[in-house]
mmCIF file of C-alpha atoms in Angstrom:
data_model
loop_
_atom_site.group_PDB
_atom_site.id
_atom_site.type_symbol
_atom_site.label_atom_id
_atom_site.label_comp_id
_atom_site.label_asym_id
_atom_site.label_seq_id
_atom_site.Cartn_x
_atom_site.Cartn_y
_atom_site.Cartn_z
ATOM 1 C CA MET A 1 -12.165 5.293 12.677
ATOM 2 C CA LYS A 2 -9.491 6.626 14.669
ATOM 3 C CA ARG A 3 -9.047 3.271 16.127
ATOM 4 C CA LYS A 4 -8.590 0.801 13.179
ATOM 5 C CA LEU A 5 -5.953 2.883 11.778
ATOM 6 C CA LEU A 6 -3.929 3.516 15.337
ATOM 7 C CA MET A 7 -4.332 -0.194 15.536
ATOM 8 C CA ILE A 8 -3.109 -0.554 11.674
ATOM 9 C CA LEU A 9 -0.179 2.212 12.721
ATOM 10 C CA PHE A 10 0.897 -0.456 15.809
ATOM 11 C CA LEU A 11 0.445 -3.757 13.844
ATOM 12 C CA ILE A 12 2.708 -2.352 11.311
ATOM 13 C CA PHE A 13 5.296 -1.280 14.353
ATOM 14 C CA LEU A 14 5.247 -4.076 15.324
ATOM 15 C CA SER A 15 6.087 -5.918 11.992
ATOM 16 C CA LEU A 16 8.729 -3.586 12.233
ATOM 17 C CA PHE A 17 10.297 -5.478 15.353
ATOM 18 C CA SER A 18 9.438 -8.438 15.395
ATOM 19 C CA GLY A 19 12.607 -8.898 13.322
ATOM 20 C CA TYR A 20 15.149 -8.128 15.719
ATOM 21 C CA VAL A 21 17.401 -10.575 17.357
ATOM 22 C CA VAL A 22 20.286 -10.606 19.980
ATOM 23 C CA PHE A 23 23.292 -13.107 20.008
ATOM 24 C CA ALA A 24 23.880 -12.352 23.890
ATOM 25 C CA ASP A 25 25.370 -15.699 23.947
ATOM 26 C CA ASP A 26 27.965 -15.252 21.288
ATOM 27 C CA ASP A 27 31.493 -14.523 21.312
ATOM 28 C CA ASP A 28 31.650 -12.252 17.933
ATOM 29 C CA HIS A 29 28.189 -10.507 18.728
ATOM 30 C CA ASP A 30 29.193 -7.200 17.231
ATOM 31 C CA ARG A 31 29.899 -8.667 13.978
ATOM 32 C CA TYR A 32 26.161 -11.017 14.145
ATOM 33 C CA ARG A 33 24.920 -7.957 15.564
ATOM 34 C CA GLU A 34 25.885 -5.282 12.766
ATOM 35 C CA HIS A 35 24.851 -8.228 10.135
ATOM 36 C CA GLU A 36 21.101 -8.840 12.000
ATOM 37 C CA GLU A 37 20.293 -5.050 11.813
ATOM 38 C CA GLU A 38 21.545 -5.032 8.334
ATOM 39 C CA GLU A 39 19.061 -7.639 7.585
ATOM 40 C CA TRP A 40 16.318 -6.838 10.218
ATOM 41 C CA THR A 41 16.147 -3.176 8.087
ATOM 42 C CA GLU A 42 16.601 -4.653 4.459
ATOM 43 C CA GLU A 43 13.475 -7.531 6.141
ATOM 44 C CA ALA A 44 11.898 -4.695 7.206
ATOM 45 C CA GLY A 45 11.766 -2.657 4.146
ATOM 46 C CA GLU A 46 10.702 -5.509 2.212
ATOM 47 C CA THR A 47 7.777 -6.235 4.487
ATOM 48 C CA LEU A 48 6.777 -2.756 3.904
ATOM 49 C CA GLY A 49 6.589 -2.640 0.362
ATOM 50 C CA TRP A 50 4.799 -5.777 0.446
ATOM 51 C CA GLY A 51 1.780 -3.779 2.672
ATOM 52 C CA ALA A 52 1.901 -1.132 0.811
ATOM 53 C CA ILE A 53 1.097 -3.416 -2.366
ATOM 54 C CA ALA A 54 -1.722 -4.916 0.121
ATOM 55 C CA PHE A 55 -3.092 -1.027 0.966
ATOM 56 C CA ALA A 56 -2.928 0.183 -2.917
ATOM 57 C CA GLY A 57 -4.718 -3.275 -3.709
ATOM 58 C CA GLY A 58 -7.339 -3.054 -2.062
ATOM 59 C CA ALA A 59 -7.288 1.417 -2.680
ATOM 60 C CA GLY A 60 -7.373 -0.326 -6.572
ATOM 61 C CA LEU A 61 -10.418 -2.417 -5.978
ATOM 62 C CA LEU A 62 -12.814 0.747 -6.427
ATOM 63 C CA PHE A 63 -12.384 1.101 -10.333
ATOM 64 C CA PRO A 64 -13.548 -2.587 -11.062
ATOM 65 C CA LEU A 65 -16.223 -3.177 -8.921
ATOM 66 C CA ARG A 66 -17.623 0.295 -9.999
ATOM 67 C CA ARG A 67 -16.904 -0.645 -13.033
ATOM 68 C CA GLY A 68 -18.476 -4.123 -13.045
ATOM 69 C CA TYR A 69 -21.255 -3.492 -10.714
ATOM 70 C CA PRO A 70 -24.033 -3.039 -13.282
ATOM 71 C CA ARG A 71 -22.702 -5.545 -15.166
ATOM 72 C CA ILE A 72 -22.875 -8.010 -12.963
ATOM 73 C CA VAL A 73 -25.879 -7.199 -10.906
ATOM 74 C CA LYS A 74 -28.010 -7.651 -14.027
ATOM 75 C CA PHE A 75 -27.846 -11.370 -13.791
ATOM 76 C CA ILE A 76 -28.286 -11.867 -10.609
ATOM 77 C CA THR A 77 -31.581 -12.652 -9.073
ATOM 78 C CA ASP A 78 -30.872 -13.310 -5.998
ATOM 79 C CA LYS A 79 -31.568 -9.963 -3.224
ATOM 80 C CA GLN A 80 -29.659 -11.233 -0.526
ATOM 81 C CA LEU A 81 -26.931 -11.318 -2.612
ATOM 82 C CA LYS A 82 -27.365 -8.182 -4.320
ATOM 83 C CA LYS A 83 -27.453 -6.475 -1.123
ATOM 84 C CA ARG A 84 -24.786 -7.743 0.054
ATOM 85 C CA LEU A 85 -22.617 -6.862 -2.979
ATOM 86 C CA SER A 86 -23.883 -3.618 -2.597
ATOM 87 C CA MET A 87 -22.830 -3.379 0.490
ATOM 88 C CA LEU A 88 -19.272 -4.406 0.001
ATOM 89 C CA LEU A 89 -19.549 -1.443 -2.902
ATOM 90 C CA LYS A 90 -19.771 0.491 -0.196
ATOM 91 C CA TRP A 91 -17.355 -0.188 2.073
ATOM 92 C CA VAL A 92 -14.517 -0.576 -0.052
ATOM 93 C CA ALA A 93 -15.106 2.720 -1.488
ATOM 94 C CA LYS A 94 -15.554 4.096 1.906
ATOM 95 C CA TRP A 95 -11.946 2.951 2.380
ATOM 96 C CA HIS A 96 -10.349 3.499 -0.862
ATOM 97 C CA VAL A 97 -8.792 6.833 0.533
ATOM 98 C CA PRO A 98 -8.001 6.028 3.722
ATOM 99 C CA ALA A 99 -5.992 2.875 2.076
ATOM 100 C CA GLY A 100 -4.862 4.725 -0.581
ATOM 101 C CA ILE A 101 -2.557 7.618 1.949
ATOM 102 C CA LEU A 102 -1.858 4.506 3.720
ATOM 103 C CA ALA A 103 -0.578 3.472 0.823
ATOM 104 C CA LEU A 104 1.551 6.108 0.252
ATOM 105 C CA MET A 105 3.103 6.518 3.583
ATOM 106 C CA ILE A 106 4.371 2.792 3.889
ATOM 107 C CA ALA A 107 5.830 3.105 0.247
ATOM 108 C CA SER A 108 7.497 6.473 1.349
ATOM 109 C CA VAL A 109 8.941 4.641 4.687
ATOM 110 C CA HIS A 110 9.697 1.239 2.828
ATOM 111 C CA GLY A 111 11.613 3.051 -0.064
ATOM 112 C CA ILE A 112 13.545 5.320 3.357
ATOM 113 C CA THR A 113 14.310 1.660 4.700
ATOM 114 C CA MET A 114 15.575 0.634 1.524
ATOM 115 C CA PHE A 115 17.698 3.598 1.163
ATOM 116 C CA LEU A 116 19.282 2.561 4.473
ATOM 117 C CA ALA A 117 19.684 -0.883 4.526
ATOM 118 C CA GLU A 118 21.760 -0.605 0.865
ATOM 119 C CA GLY A 119 23.121 2.737 1.091
ATOM 120 C CA GLU A 120 22.596 3.596 -2.557
ATOM 121 C CA LEU A 121 20.058 4.301 -4.961
ATOM 122 C CA GLU A 122 19.708 1.813 -7.958
ATOM 123 C CA GLY A 123 18.068 1.207 -10.687
ATOM 124 C CA GLU A 124 15.226 -0.579 -9.180
ATOM 125 C CA GLY A 125 15.019 1.937 -6.482
ATOM 126 C CA ILE A 126 14.729 4.480 -8.903
ATOM 127 C CA LEU A 127 11.692 2.832 -10.513
ATOM 128 C CA GLY A 128 10.212 2.266 -6.861
ATOM 129 C CA LEU A 129 10.840 6.419 -6.436
ATOM 130 C CA ALA A 130 9.343 6.875 -10.075
ATOM 131 C CA GLY A 131 6.597 4.734 -8.791
ATOM 132 C CA LEU A 132 6.230 6.871 -5.903
ATOM 133 C CA ILE A 133 6.131 10.004 -7.388
ATOM 134 C CA LEU A 134 3.504 9.297 -9.782
ATOM 135 C CA MET A 135 1.660 7.751 -6.962
ATOM 136 C CA ILE A 136 1.505 11.022 -5.326
ATOM 137 C CA LEU A 137 0.447 12.845 -8.433
ATOM 138 C CA ALA A 138 -2.147 10.507 -9.002
ATOM 139 C CA GLY A 139 -2.470 11.143 -4.643
ATOM 140 C CA LEU A 140 -3.291 15.176 -5.321
ATOM 141 C CA PHE A 141 -5.684 14.687 -8.137
ATOM 142 C CA GLY A 142 -7.447 12.020 -6.161
ATOM 143 C CA ALA A 143 -7.788 14.627 -3.666
ATOM 144 C CA TYR A 144 -9.203 17.523 -6.530
ATOM 145 C CA LEU A 145 -12.451 14.702 -7.067
ATOM 146 C CA THR A 146 -12.857 14.224 -2.995
ATOM 147 C CA ARG A 147 -14.669 17.637 -4.005
ATOM 148 C CA LYS A 148 -15.382 17.661 -7.450
ATOM 149 C CA LYS A 149 -16.825 13.428 -8.037
ATOM 150 C CA GLN A 150 -17.861 14.714 -11.581
ATOM 151 C CA ALA A 151 -14.906 15.872 -12.854
ATOM 152 C CA ARG A 152 -14.382 12.994 -15.202
ATOM 153 C CA ARG A 153 -11.087 14.026 -16.766
ATOM 154 C CA VAL A 154 -9.454 14.375 -13.336
ATOM 155 C CA ARG A 155 -10.609 11.164 -12.360
ATOM 156 C CA ASN A 156 -8.829 9.582 -15.604
ATOM 157 C CA ILE A 157 -5.861 11.564 -15.179
ATOM 158 C CA HIS A 158 -6.458 10.078 -11.880
ATOM 159 C CA ILE A 159 -6.620 6.572 -13.207
ATOM 160 C CA GLY A 160 -3.778 7.175 -15.877
ATOM 161 C CA LEU A 161 -1.367 7.961 -13.433
ATOM 162 C CA LEU A 162 -2.194 4.622 -10.837
ATOM 163 C CA LEU A 163 -1.899 2.611 -13.785
ATOM 164 C CA SER A 164 1.344 3.730 -14.487
ATOM 165 C CA ALA A 165 2.552 3.711 -10.998
ATOM 166 C CA GLY A 166 1.469 0.357 -10.916
ATOM 167 C CA LEU A 167 3.383 -0.754 -14.260
ATOM 168 C CA LEU A 168 6.767 0.945 -12.320
ATOM 169 C CA ILE A 169 6.304 -0.641 -8.925
ATOM 170 C CA LEU A 170 5.978 -3.992 -11.148
ATOM 171 C CA ILE A 171 9.008 -3.208 -13.062
ATOM 172 C CA HIS A 172 10.721 -2.740 -9.480
ATOM 173 C CA ILE A 173 9.588 -5.855 -8.224
ATOM 174 C CA ALA A 174 11.090 -7.976 -11.293
ATOM 175 C CA ALA A 175 13.889 -6.117 -11.006
ATOM 176 C CA SER A 176 14.280 -6.883 -6.922
#
């Protein structure tokens, strides 16, 4: 688990520094370097944003898979396919919490990076921040759920907060 987490963090680190280019042979390299640094920061921030979406989407797969699994399995007669679907559901359940934590961490770094690139917090940034706050609140309710799995009301709050965060984030993406 630690090795996979370190590999993911290393890949994120590489993606941050992959866009850096130095114009060594230009006379106006300082002007290009400043522009490149601003552009690089914004591109890194956008990449982190899409990474956060990917991890959040991966964590969010658990809900429809758990809801749909019993209905789907009723119609499947092949035991091998049922076994594979069951293994997929167990794998998604195993990675739900780590993917959600990574989504929160990456989304936070995305917000900081974009703020540094743009220098101010405007409308779409406020929407993204509100979505992140809802994700953090949902994460707190999710942490409670790891201990009390049968707390139905808490699970509904967790899912409702995440759906609200998802809607704000969709508006944030559309506004960007």
